[in-house]
Coordinates of C-alpha atoms in Angstrom, one line a residue:
M1 CA -10.5 -13.6 19.8
P2 CA -13.7 -15.4 18.9
F3 CA -17.0 -14.4 20.6
S4 CA -18.1 -16.0 23.8
D5 CA -21.5 -17.7 24.0
P6 CA -24.4 -15.5 22.9
A7 CA -26.1 -15.3 26.3
S8 CA -23.0 -14.0 28.0
K9 CA -22.3 -11.6 25.1
R10 CA -25.9 -10.3 25.4
R11 CA -25.4 -9.5 29.0
L12 CA -22.6 -7.2 28.1
A13 CA -24.1 -5.7 25.0
F14 CA -26.4 -3.0 26.2
P15 CA -25.6 -1.3 29.6
A16 CA -27.6 1.8 30.4
L17 CA -27.7 4.6 28.0
V18 CA -24.2 4.5 26.6
L19 CA -23.5 0.8 26.0
L20 CA -20.4 0.9 28.1
P21 CA -19.7 -1.7 30.8
L22 CA -17.5 0.6 33.0
S23 CA -17.3 -2.0 35.7
V24 CA -15.4 -4.4 33.4
T25 CA -11.7 -4.3 34.4
A26 CA -10.2 -7.2 32.5
A27 CA -10.9 -9.5 29.5
E28 CA -9.8 -13.1 29.1
T29 CA -8.0 -14.5 26.1
E30 CA -8.9 -18.0 24.8
A31 CA -6.0 -19.3 26.8
G32 CA -7.3 -17.6 30.0
D33 CA -4.4 -15.1 30.3
P34 CA -5.5 -11.7 31.6
I35 CA -5.2 -8.7 29.3
Y36 CA -5.7 -5.8 31.7
A37 CA -8.1 -3.0 30.7
A38 CA -5.2 -0.5 30.4
I39 CA -3.7 -2.6 27.7
D40 CA -6.8 -3.9 25.8
P41 CA -9.8 -1.8 27.0
I42 CA -13.3 -2.4 26.0
V43 CA -14.7 0.1 23.4
V44 CA -18.2 0.6 22.0
T45 CA -17.8 3.4 19.4
A46 CA -16.1 1.3 16.7
T47 CA -18.9 -1.2 16.4
V48 CA -22.5 -1.8 17.5
G49 CA -21.9 -3.2 21.0
P50 CA -18.8 -3.7 23.2
R51 CA -15.5 -5.1 21.9
T52 CA -11.9 -4.9 23.2
V53 CA -9.6 -2.6 21.2
G54 CA -7.9 -5.7 19.8
E55 CA -11.2 -7.1 18.6
S56 CA -12.6 -4.0 17.0
L57 CA -10.9 -4.2 13.6
S58 CA -10.3 -0.5 13.8
S59 CA -7.6 2.0 14.9
V60 CA -8.8 3.1 18.3
T61 CA -7.3 5.2 21.2
V62 CA -8.9 5.1 24.6
I63 CA -8.3 7.8 27.2
D64 CA -9.5 6.5 30.5
E65 CA -10.5 8.1 33.8
E66 CA -7.1 7.7 35.4
Q67 CA -5.4 9.5 32.5
I68 CA -7.9 12.3 32.6
R69 CA -7.5 12.7 36.4
R70 CA -3.7 12.7 36.1
Q71 CA -3.5 15.2 33.3
Q72 CA -6.2 17.6 34.7
P73 CA -6.7 19.2 31.2
A74 CA -7.9 22.8 31.1
E75 CA -10.0 22.1 28.0
F76 CA -11.3 19.1 26.2
K77 CA -9.0 19.8 23.2
D78 CA -6.0 19.2 25.5
L79 CA -6.9 15.6 25.8
L80 CA -7.0 15.3 22.0
R81 CA -3.9 17.3 21.0
S82 CA -1.3 15.2 19.1
Q83 CA -3.2 11.9 19.7
P84 CA -2.6 9.6 16.7
G85 CA -4.2 11.0 13.6
I86 CA -5.5 14.1 15.3
N87 CA -4.8 17.8 14.5
V88 CA -6.3 20.3 16.9
I89 CA -6.7 23.9 15.5
S90 CA -7.7 26.8 17.7
N91 CA -8.1 30.5 17.6
G92 CA -6.4 31.0 20.9
S93 CA -6.8 29.4 24.4
F94 CA -9.5 29.2 27.0
G95 CA -12.7 28.5 25.1
K96 CA -11.7 30.0 21.7
N97 CA -13.0 28.5 18.5
T98 CA -11.6 25.0 18.0
S99 CA -11.5 22.5 15.1
V100 CA -10.5 18.9 15.3
Y101 CA -9.1 17.3 12.1
T102 CA -9.0 13.5 12.1
R103 CA -6.7 11.8 9.6
G104 CA -6.4 14.9 7.6
T105 CA -10.1 15.5 7.1
G106 CA -11.8 18.8 8.2
S107 CA -13.6 19.4 11.5
E108 CA -17.0 18.9 9.8
S109 CA -15.8 15.3 9.0
T110 CA -15.3 14.2 12.6
I111 CA -18.4 13.1 14.5
F112 CA -18.5 14.0 18.2
L113 CA -20.7 11.9 20.4
V114 CA -21.5 12.5 24.1
D115 CA -22.9 9.3 25.7
G116 CA -24.1 8.1 22.3
I117 CA -25.8 11.5 21.4
R118 CA -24.3 13.5 18.5
L119 CA -23.4 17.1 19.3
R120 CA -22.7 19.7 16.6
S121 CA -23.8 23.0 15.0
S122 CA -26.0 22.4 12.0
T123 CA -25.0 25.7 10.5
S124 CA -21.2 25.4 10.7
G125 CA -21.2 21.5 10.7
S126 CA -18.5 21.4 13.4
A127 CA -18.9 20.3 17.0
P128 CA -18.6 23.0 19.8
W129 CA -15.4 21.3 21.1
Q130 CA -14.5 24.5 23.1
Y131 CA -17.7 24.5 25.1
F132 CA -17.7 20.9 26.2
P133 CA -16.8 20.5 29.9
V134 CA -13.8 18.2 30.2
D135 CA -14.1 18.2 34.0
L136 CA -17.2 16.0 33.8
V137 CA -15.7 13.3 31.5
D138 CA -14.7 9.8 32.6
R139 CA -13.5 8.4 29.3
V140 CA -12.9 9.2 25.7
E141 CA -12.8 6.9 22.7
I142 CA -11.2 8.0 19.4
V143 CA -12.0 5.8 16.4
R144 CA -10.0 6.7 13.3
G145 CA -11.2 6.0 9.8
P146 CA -14.6 6.3 8.1
R147 CA -17.7 5.2 10.1
S148 CA -20.6 6.4 7.9
S149 CA -22.0 2.9 7.6
L150 CA -22.8 3.1 11.3
Y151 CA -23.2 6.8 12.0
G152 CA -24.2 8.3 8.7
A153 CA -23.1 11.6 7.3
D154 CA -19.8 13.2 8.3
A155 CA -17.9 10.3 9.8
V156 CA -15.3 10.6 7.1
G157 CA -12.2 11.0 9.3
G158 CA -13.5 9.2 12.4
V159 CA -15.7 9.4 15.5
I160 CA -14.8 10.8 18.9
Q161 CA -17.0 9.8 21.8
A162 CA -16.9 11.2 25.4
F163 CA -18.5 9.4 28.3
T164 CA -19.6 11.4 31.3
H165 CA -19.7 10.4 34.9
E166 CA -21.7 7.2 35.5
P167 CA -24.0 6.3 38.5
V168 CA -22.2 3.9 40.8
Q169 CA -23.2 0.3 41.0
D170 CA -23.2 0.1 44.8
G171 CA -23.2 2.5 47.8
H172 CA -22.7 6.3 47.6
R173 CA -19.9 8.2 46.0
G174 CA -19.1 11.7 45.1
W175 CA -16.5 14.5 45.1
V176 CA -15.9 18.2 45.7
E177 CA -13.0 20.0 44.0
A178 CA -11.7 23.5 43.9
G179 CA -8.7 25.1 42.2
A180 CA -7.0 28.2 41.0
G181 CA -4.3 29.2 38.6
N182 CA -2.6 32.0 36.7
F183 CA -4.5 34.3 34.3
D184 CA -6.9 34.7 37.3
T185 CA -8.4 31.2 36.7
Q186 CA -10.8 29.7 39.2
M187 CA -12.7 26.5 39.1
G188 CA -15.0 24.4 41.3
S189 CA -16.7 21.1 40.7
G190 CA -18.6 18.5 42.5
G191 CA -20.8 15.4 42.1
I192 CA -22.8 12.8 43.9
S193 CA -23.9 9.3 42.9
A194 CA -26.1 6.9 44.8
R195 CA -28.4 3.9 44.4
S196 CA -31.8 3.0 45.7
G197 CA -33.1 -0.5 44.9
N198 CA -32.8 -1.0 41.1
T199 CA -32.3 2.8 40.4
R200 CA -29.0 4.6 40.2
F201 CA -28.6 8.3 39.8
S202 CA -25.8 10.9 39.6
L203 CA -25.5 14.7 39.6
S204 CA -22.3 16.5 38.7
G205 CA -21.4 20.1 37.9
V206 CA -18.5 22.5 37.3
H207 CA -17.9 26.2 37.2
K208 CA -14.8 27.7 35.6
E209 CA -13.8 31.2 34.7
T210 CA -10.6 32.9 33.6
D211 CA -9.4 36.4 32.5
G212 CA -7.6 34.5 29.7
T213 CA -4.6 35.7 27.6
E214 CA -4.1 37.7 24.5
I215 CA -5.1 35.7 21.4
I216 CA -3.3 38.0 18.9
E217 CA 0.0 39.8 19.5
G218 CA -0.6 43.1 21.1
G219 CA -4.3 42.4 21.8
D220 CA -6.1 42.4 25.1
D221 CA -6.7 39.4 27.3
K222 CA -9.9 37.5 26.3
G223 CA -11.7 35.7 29.0
F224 CA -13.9 32.7 29.2
R225 CA -16.7 31.6 31.6
N226 CA -18.4 28.2 31.8
T227 CA -21.0 26.6 34.0
A228 CA -22.0 23.0 33.2
G229 CA -24.0 20.2 34.8
I230 CA -25.0 16.6 34.1
A231 CA -27.8 14.5 35.5
K232 CA -28.2 10.7 34.9
V233 CA -30.8 8.2 36.1
T234 CA -30.6 4.5 35.3
H235 CA -33.2 1.9 36.3
E236 CA -32.5 -1.9 36.0
L237 CA -35.5 -3.8 34.7
E238 CA -36.4 -7.2 36.0
N239 CA -35.8 -8.9 32.7
G240 CA -32.2 -7.7 32.6
G241 CA -32.7 -4.6 30.6
E242 CA -32.2 -1.0 31.6
A243 CA -33.8 2.4 31.1
G244 CA -31.6 5.5 31.3
L245 CA -32.1 9.2 31.2
L246 CA -29.4 11.8 30.5
L247 CA -29.5 15.6 30.8
M248 CA -26.5 17.8 30.1
Q249 CA -26.1 21.6 29.8
S250 CA -23.0 23.8 29.3
E251 CA -23.3 27.6 29.1
G252 CA -21.3 30.8 29.6
N253 CA -19.6 33.6 27.8
N254 CA -16.6 33.7 25.5
E255 CA -14.6 36.8 24.6
F256 CA -12.8 37.2 21.3
E257 CA -11.2 39.9 19.2
G258 CA -14.1 42.2 18.1
G259 CA -16.8 40.9 20.4
D260 CA -18.1 38.1 22.6
T261 CA -20.5 35.2 22.5
D262 CA -23.1 33.9 25.0
Y263 CA -23.3 30.2 24.3
M264 CA -25.4 27.2 25.4
I265 CA -25.1 23.5 24.5
R266 CA -27.7 21.1 25.8
L267 CA -28.2 17.3 25.4
A268 CA -31.2 15.3 26.5
G269 CA -31.6 11.6 25.9
F270 CA -33.6 8.6 26.9
R271 CA -32.5 5.0 26.2
L272 CA -34.4 1.7 26.8
T273 CA -32.6 -1.6 26.3
T274 CA -34.2 -5.0 26.8
P275 CA -33.7 -8.6 25.8
V276 CA -36.4 -10.0 23.5
S277 CA -35.0 -13.5 23.9
D278 CA -31.7 -15.2 24.9
Y279 CA -30.5 -14.4 21.4
W280 CA -32.0 -11.1 20.6
D281 CA -31.6 -7.6 22.2
T282 CA -33.3 -4.4 21.2
A283 CA -32.6 -0.8 22.2
I284 CA -34.5 2.4 21.5
Q285 CA -32.9 5.9 22.0
V286 CA -34.5 9.3 21.5
S287 CA -32.4 12.4 22.0
E288 CA -32.2 16.2 21.4
A289 CA -29.1 18.2 21.0
R290 CA -29.0 22.1 21.0
D291 CA -26.3 24.5 20.0
E292 CA -27.2 28.1 20.7
Q293 CA -24.9 31.1 20.2
D294 CA -25.7 34.9 20.6
N295 CA -22.8 36.8 19.1
F296 CA -22.2 40.4 19.9
R297 CA -19.7 41.9 17.4
D298 CA -18.5 45.3 16.7
S299 CA -19.8 44.7 13.1
G300 CA -23.3 43.7 14.4
D301 CA -25.1 41.2 16.5
S302 CA -26.3 37.7 15.4
V303 CA -28.0 34.6 16.7
F304 CA -27.4 31.1 15.5
N305 CA -29.5 28.4 17.3
T306 CA -29.7 24.8 15.9
T307 CA -31.6 21.8 17.2
A308 CA -31.2 18.2 16.2
R309 CA -33.7 15.5 17.3
T310 CA -32.9 11.9 16.7
A311 CA -34.7 8.6 17.2
R312 CA -32.7 5.4 16.8
W313 CA -33.7 1.7 17.0
E314 CA -31.1 -1.1 17.3
N315 CA -31.6 -4.8 17.2
T316 CA -28.8 -7.4 17.8
V317 CA -29.2 -11.1 17.1
Y318 CA -26.7 -13.7 18.2
F319 CA -26.2 -17.0 16.6
S320 CA -23.3 -19.3 17.5
S321 CA -20.2 -17.2 17.3
H322 CA -21.8 -14.7 14.9
E323 CA -23.8 -11.5 15.4
L324 CA -26.2 -9.4 13.2
A325 CA -27.2 -5.9 14.1
L326 CA -30.1 -4.1 12.3
G327 CA -31.4 -0.6 13.0
A328 CA -33.1 2.5 11.8
E329 CA -32.6 6.2 12.6
L330 CA -34.6 9.4 12.0
L331 CA -32.9 12.8 12.3
S332 CA -34.6 16.2 12.2
E333 CA -32.6 19.4 12.1
K334 CA -33.9 23.0 12.7
V335 CA -32.2 26.4 12.4
N336 CA -33.4 29.5 14.2
S337 CA -31.3 32.5 13.3
T338 CA -31.2 36.2 12.7
T339 CA -29.8 35.2 9.3
D340 CA -32.7 34.4 7.0
Y341 CA -31.7 31.0 5.6
D342 CA -33.4 30.0 2.3
E343 CA -34.3 26.7 4.1
D344 CA -34.2 26.3 7.9
S345 CA -35.0 22.6 8.4
R346 CA -34.4 19.2 7.0
T347 CA -34.8 15.5 7.9
N348 CA -32.8 12.4 7.3
A349 CA -34.1 8.8 7.5
A350 CA -31.6 5.9 7.6
A351 CA -31.4 2.1 7.8
F352 CA -28.2 0.3 8.8
S353 CA -26.9 -3.2 9.4
Q354 CA -23.7 -4.8 10.6
L355 CA -22.8 -8.5 10.3
R356 CA -20.0 -9.9 12.3
L357 CA -18.8 -13.4 11.7
G358 CA -16.4 -15.3 14.0
F359 CA -14.4 -18.3 12.6
G360 CA -12.0 -19.2 15.4
P361 CA -9.1 -16.8 15.1
T362 CA -10.6 -15.0 12.1
D363 CA -13.3 -12.3 12.2
V364 CA -15.2 -10.8 9.3
Q365 CA -17.3 -7.6 9.7
V366 CA -19.6 -6.2 7.0
S367 CA -21.7 -3.1 7.4
L368 CA -24.1 -1.2 5.1
R369 CA -26.2 1.9 5.6
L370 CA -28.7 3.8 3.5
D371 CA -29.4 7.5 4.2
D372 CA -32.2 9.5 2.6
N373 CA -32.0 13.3 3.1
E374 CA -34.6 15.7 1.8
A375 CA -31.8 18.2 1.0
Y376 CA -29.3 16.2 -1.0
G377 CA -31.0 12.8 -1.7
R378 CA -29.9 9.3 -1.1
E379 CA -26.4 8.1 -0.1
E380 CA -25.3 4.5 0.4
T381 CA -22.2 3.6 2.5
G382 CA -20.6 0.4 3.5
G383 CA -17.5 -1.4 4.7
I384 CA -15.8 -4.7 5.1
A385 CA -13.1 -5.5 7.6
L386 CA -11.1 -8.7 8.2
G387 CA -9.1 -9.6 11.3
H388 CA -6.9 -12.6 12.1
A389 CA -5.3 -13.5 15.4
F390 CA -2.0 -15.4 14.9
D391 CA -2.0 -16.3 18.6
D392 CA -3.2 -14.9 21.9
Y393 CA -1.1 -11.7 21.4
H394 CA -0.7 -10.8 17.8
R395 CA -3.4 -9.7 15.4
V396 CA -3.6 -8.3 11.8
R397 CA -6.6 -6.3 10.4
A398 CA -7.5 -4.9 7.0
S399 CA -10.5 -2.9 6.0
Y400 CA -12.2 -0.8 3.3
Q401 CA -14.8 1.8 4.2
T402 CA -16.9 4.3 2.3
S403 CA -18.2 7.6 3.7
F404 CA -19.7 10.9 2.9
R405 CA -19.9 14.4 4.3
A406 CA -23.2 16.3 4.1
P407 CA -23.3 20.0 3.1
T408 CA -24.2 22.1 6.0
F409 CA -26.9 24.7 6.2
N410 CA -24.3 27.4 5.6
D411 CA -23.0 25.5 2.5
L412 CA -26.5 25.1 1.1
Y413 CA -28.8 27.8 2.2
Y414 CA -26.8 30.9 3.5
P415 CA -28.5 33.9 1.9
L416 CA -26.8 36.3 -0.4
E417 CA -24.7 38.7 1.6
T418 CA -23.0 41.7 0.0
Y419 CA -19.9 43.2 1.6
D420 CA -19.1 46.9 1.9
F421 CA -15.6 46.3 0.7
G422 CA -16.9 44.5 -2.4
G423 CA -17.9 41.0 -3.4
S424 CA -20.5 38.8 -1.8
Y425 CA -21.1 35.3 -0.3
A426 CA -24.0 32.9 -0.8
G427 CA -24.8 29.3 -0.2
N428 CA -25.1 26.8 -3.1
P429 CA -28.2 24.6 -3.0
D430 CA -26.8 22.4 -5.8
L431 CA -24.0 21.0 -3.8
E432 CA -23.3 17.3 -3.7
P433 CA -22.0 15.5 -0.6
E434 CA -18.3 14.8 -0.4
K435 CA -17.6 11.1 -0.9
G436 CA -14.7 9.1 0.5
G437 CA -13.2 5.7 0.4
A438 CA -10.5 4.4 2.7
F439 CA -8.2 1.4 2.9
E440 CA -6.4 0.5 6.1
L441 CA -3.9 -2.2 7.1
G442 CA -2.9 -2.7 10.7
M443 CA -1.2 -5.0 13.1
S444 CA -1.0 -5.1 16.8
G445 CA 0.6 -6.9 19.7
R446 CA -1.0 -6.9 23.2
Y447 CA 0.7 -8.6 26.1
D448 CA 0.2 -8.6 29.9
I449 CA 1.8 -5.3 30.6
W450 CA 2.5 -3.6 27.2
Y451 CA 1.2 -3.2 23.7
W452 CA 2.0 -1.8 20.3
D453 CA -0.1 -1.0 17.2
A454 CA 0.8 0.0 13.7
A455 CA -1.5 1.1 10.8
I456 CA -1.1 2.5 7.3
Y457 CA -4.0 4.0 5.4
Q458 CA -5.1 5.9 2.4
L459 CA -8.3 8.0 2.2
D460 CA -9.5 9.4 -1.1
V461 CA -12.2 12.1 -1.0
D462 CA -14.1 13.3 -4.1
N463 CA -16.2 16.4 -4.5
L464 CA -14.5 18.3 -1.6
I465 CA -16.6 21.3 -0.7
S466 CA -14.4 24.4 -1.1
L467 CA -15.0 28.2 -1.7
E468 CA -14.8 29.5 -5.2
T469 CA -14.3 33.2 -5.8
D470 CA -14.8 35.0 -9.1
A471 CA -13.0 38.1 -10.4
G472 CA -15.6 40.3 -8.8
G473 CA -14.9 38.8 -5.3
N474 CA -18.2 36.9 -5.2
T475 CA -17.7 33.7 -3.2
R476 CA -19.8 30.5 -2.9
P477 CA -19.1 26.9 -2.0
A478 CA -18.7 24.4 -4.8
N479 CA -17.7 20.8 -5.4
V480 CA -14.3 21.5 -6.9
D481 CA -11.5 19.6 -5.1
D482 CA -10.4 16.1 -4.6
A483 CA -8.0 15.0 -1.9
R484 CA -5.8 12.0 -1.2
I485 CA -4.6 11.5 2.4
R486 CA -2.0 8.9 3.2
G487 CA -0.6 8.1 6.6
V488 CA 1.2 5.9 9.1
E489 CA 0.3 5.7 12.8
L490 CA 2.5 4.0 15.4
T491 CA 1.4 3.7 19.0
G492 CA 2.6 1.8 22.1
G493 CA 2.7 1.8 25.8
F494 CA 3.1 -0.2 29.1
D495 CA 1.6 -0.3 32.6
Y496 CA 3.8 -1.9 35.2
E497 CA 4.5 -1.5 38.9
G498 CA 3.5 2.1 39.1
W499 CA 5.0 3.1 35.8
R500 CA 2.7 4.0 32.9
A501 CA 3.7 5.3 29.5
Q502 CA 2.1 5.9 26.1
A503 CA 3.6 7.1 22.9
A504 CA 2.2 7.9 19.5
V505 CA 3.8 8.9 16.2
T506 CA 1.8 10.1 13.2
L507 CA 3.2 10.7 9.7
M508 CA 0.7 12.0 7.2
D509 CA 0.5 13.4 3.7
P510 CA -2.8 15.2 3.1
R511 CA -2.8 16.4 -0.5
D512 CA -5.1 18.3 -2.8
R513 CA -4.9 16.1 -5.9
N514 CA -5.7 19.1 -8.3
T515 CA -2.8 21.3 -7.1
D516 CA -0.6 18.8 -5.2
N517 CA -0.5 21.2 -2.3
R518 CA -0.9 20.1 1.3
L519 CA -4.4 20.6 2.7
R520 CA -4.5 23.8 4.8
R521 CA -3.8 23.7 8.6
R522 CA -2.8 20.0 8.6
S523 CA 0.5 19.1 10.2
A524 CA 2.3 16.1 8.5
Q525 CA 4.3 15.0 11.6
Q526 CA 3.1 14.6 15.2
F527 CA 4.5 13.0 18.3
R528 CA 3.0 12.5 21.8
L529 CA 4.7 10.9 24.8
E530 CA 3.1 10.5 28.2
L531 CA 5.1 9.1 31.2
D532 CA 3.8 8.8 34.8
R533 CA 5.1 7.3 38.0
E534 CA 3.3 6.6 41.3
F535 CA 5.2 6.5 44.6
A536 CA 2.9 5.5 47.4
D537 CA 0.8 8.6 48.1
W538 CA 2.6 10.6 45.3
S539 CA 2.5 10.7 41.5
V540 CA 4.5 12.6 39.0
G541 CA 4.4 12.7 35.2
G542 CA 4.6 14.7 32.0
T543 CA 3.4 14.9 28.4
L544 CA 5.5 15.9 25.5
N545 CA 3.7 17.1 22.4
A546 CA 5.5 18.0 19.1
E547 CA 3.9 18.9 15.7
G548 CA 5.5 19.8 12.4
Y549 CA 4.8 22.9 10.3
R550 CA 1.5 23.6 8.5
Y551 CA 0.1 26.0 6.0
D552 CA -2.8 28.3 6.7
D553 CA -3.8 28.7 3.1
A554 CA -4.7 26.4 0.2
E555 CA -1.9 27.9 -1.9
N556 CA 0.7 26.8 0.7
E557 CA 2.2 30.3 1.0
D558 CA 1.4 31.2 4.7
R559 CA 3.5 28.8 6.7
L560 CA 3.1 28.3 10.4
P561 CA 6.2 26.8 12.1
G562 CA 6.2 23.5 14.0
F563 CA 6.4 23.5 17.8
G564 CA 6.9 21.3 20.8
T565 CA 5.5 21.7 24.4
L566 CA 6.2 20.0 27.7
D567 CA 3.5 19.6 30.4
L568 CA 4.4 18.5 33.9
R569 CA 2.2 17.3 36.7
A570 CA 2.3 16.1 40.3
G571 CA -0.3 14.7 42.7
W572 CA -0.3 14.0 46.5
Q573 CA -2.9 12.0 48.5
F574 CA -2.2 13.9 51.8
A575 CA -5.0 12.4 53.9
D576 CA -7.8 9.9 53.7
N577 CA -10.1 10.9 50.7
W578 CA -8.1 14.1 50.3
S579 CA -5.7 14.9 47.4
T580 CA -4.1 17.8 45.7
R581 CA -2.7 18.2 42.2
L582 CA -0.5 20.7 40.4
T583 CA -0.2 20.9 36.6
V584 CA 2.1 23.2 34.7
D585 CA 1.4 23.2 30.9
N586 CA 3.8 24.6 28.3
V587 CA 6.5 24.6 30.9
F588 CA 9.0 26.5 28.6
D589 CA 6.5 29.1 27.7
K590 CA 6.6 28.3 24.0
E591 CA 4.8 30.8 21.7
Y592 CA 3.0 29.1 18.8
A593 CA -0.1 29.3 16.7
T594 CA -2.1 26.7 14.7
A595 CA -4.1 29.2 12.7
L596 CA -3.9 32.8 11.2
R597 CA -6.4 35.6 11.4
F598 CA -7.6 37.3 8.2
D599 CA -5.0 40.0 8.6
G600 CA -2.1 37.5 8.9
K601 CA -1.7 37.6 12.6
G602 CA -1.4 34.3 14.4
Y603 CA -3.9 33.1 17.0
L604 CA -1.6 32.6 19.9
A605 CA -1.9 29.7 22.3
A606 CA -1.5 30.4 26.0
G607 CA 2.0 30.5 27.4
R608 CA 3.0 28.8 30.7
T609 CA -0.2 27.8 32.5
A610 CA -0.3 26.5 36.1
M611 CA -3.3 25.1 38.0
L612 CA -3.5 23.9 41.7
T613 CA -6.5 21.9 42.9
V614 CA -7.7 20.3 46.1
R615 CA -10.2 17.4 46.0
Y616 CA -12.2 15.5 48.5
D617 CA -13.7 12.1 47.5
I618 CA -16.9 11.0 49.2
Q619 CA -16.9 7.2 49.7

């Protein structure tokens, strides 16, 4: 679908803080036929500015507010599990360490954004998925495939962005919710949103705690406690721009075998967007992200606190049916730890551009980015994507993107540590970034009530960072491996007269090209099916997840069997503004693990889990 006139596109381009026009419920095709938001929703993560999924020239999955409310997930990872191209690995349930692999790449190769702000640990390189409060999320966008030309380092497998509750446009609105479940689980949440003149604000919070379950066979129950809150303020400027402020904090305690962790993650961001002219918009965002963990282990205590501060400037110029985005970004990272890193800070400066050309039914998108990091030097990434609409319903896309993953502080600077049982570990300051290149070919059909999408891809990654161990047991990271990941993704769904269904199939072959072994902890087959039905004041539904076997080691000797789980749910609006919801996850109490401990024991997922909540919505 070609772009609309520049002035109308500009008015959609930069809503407050997160660039997401949540009030948009439908888009129009050239012929004027409605494509409802559930079938072709607007996304902002795949490009600079809003596009429908069909226009984005990417493989995108959107999890909307209605889905989240229906599923009532216990953790953020439950929304992601078995989504197309996604492998979720966890060391047990209820807040235990979690990794998210996108299209066969490691957890460090998936960028996690919260309302446009990146969240991760600079030492480990992975996002704290297990500590992010899913109860305060309105929407999730999963973009699969490299995005380094827009987001810089680590967007090798893709980008996942969560959008938290937004201030209402009109009136007052809020909610209060309480719930309880087995494993002595309790939760309570609430929020309020209001408007005064041109200013909107919202406050929301949640507290959740559980005694948890055993995470290894024969172990004790390991609990989890979390308290989180989000505050947002948005002010509409007289010239059509907006200024927005975001504050988010999530903290608590997490128990594991051999100790526990006091954790805190915090985000703060300010964004100003304003039109310079009818054909030029500009936006400035400054943000800070903190990841702090105090670990109390039987083997000794430790502190790992990391801070990332980012300033980003974006400019978008519209001409005819074309669009040019130019920007710059400055990132500063700092580590404060009981571990004496050889270096504890670094900066990265970047410039990026994206050109999108619309020629009737054909779109062309070209992107380019230059990063200059004081730790590992300069990296250039880019991409080109083509899309062609055969008619109002069918579209084909093809793309090639390059990417890179930056070595973490642990990879580069971890000091020499000698173990009592022999051997040692140390960082390697001579590491080079991993580099990737990916081809993708996709086709989709989007109609009034249903859609389908198919994509095939190949991702080649050079200079994979892996651990090398010599005969004396001394280990250090090195650029030793290359990988080739091939895959097919099929998705589809419909939304019609109270019925809603979504299905996804992923077939993937993630290989180490040096050994021809499958990359560790990646499942090659996945299936997800969601089906829901509304009956007046009632709703019922279920989710079926199935994943094939995987290996826990690079040698492909420690095999973890595949598994399937069924989750069921029911909701009842029993009075004005009052509702209750019951969810039962893993109905058949399937025992399974996605990772092994050092002693070969599997990290067990929770068995059958039930949760009953009551909610009052303030209108």
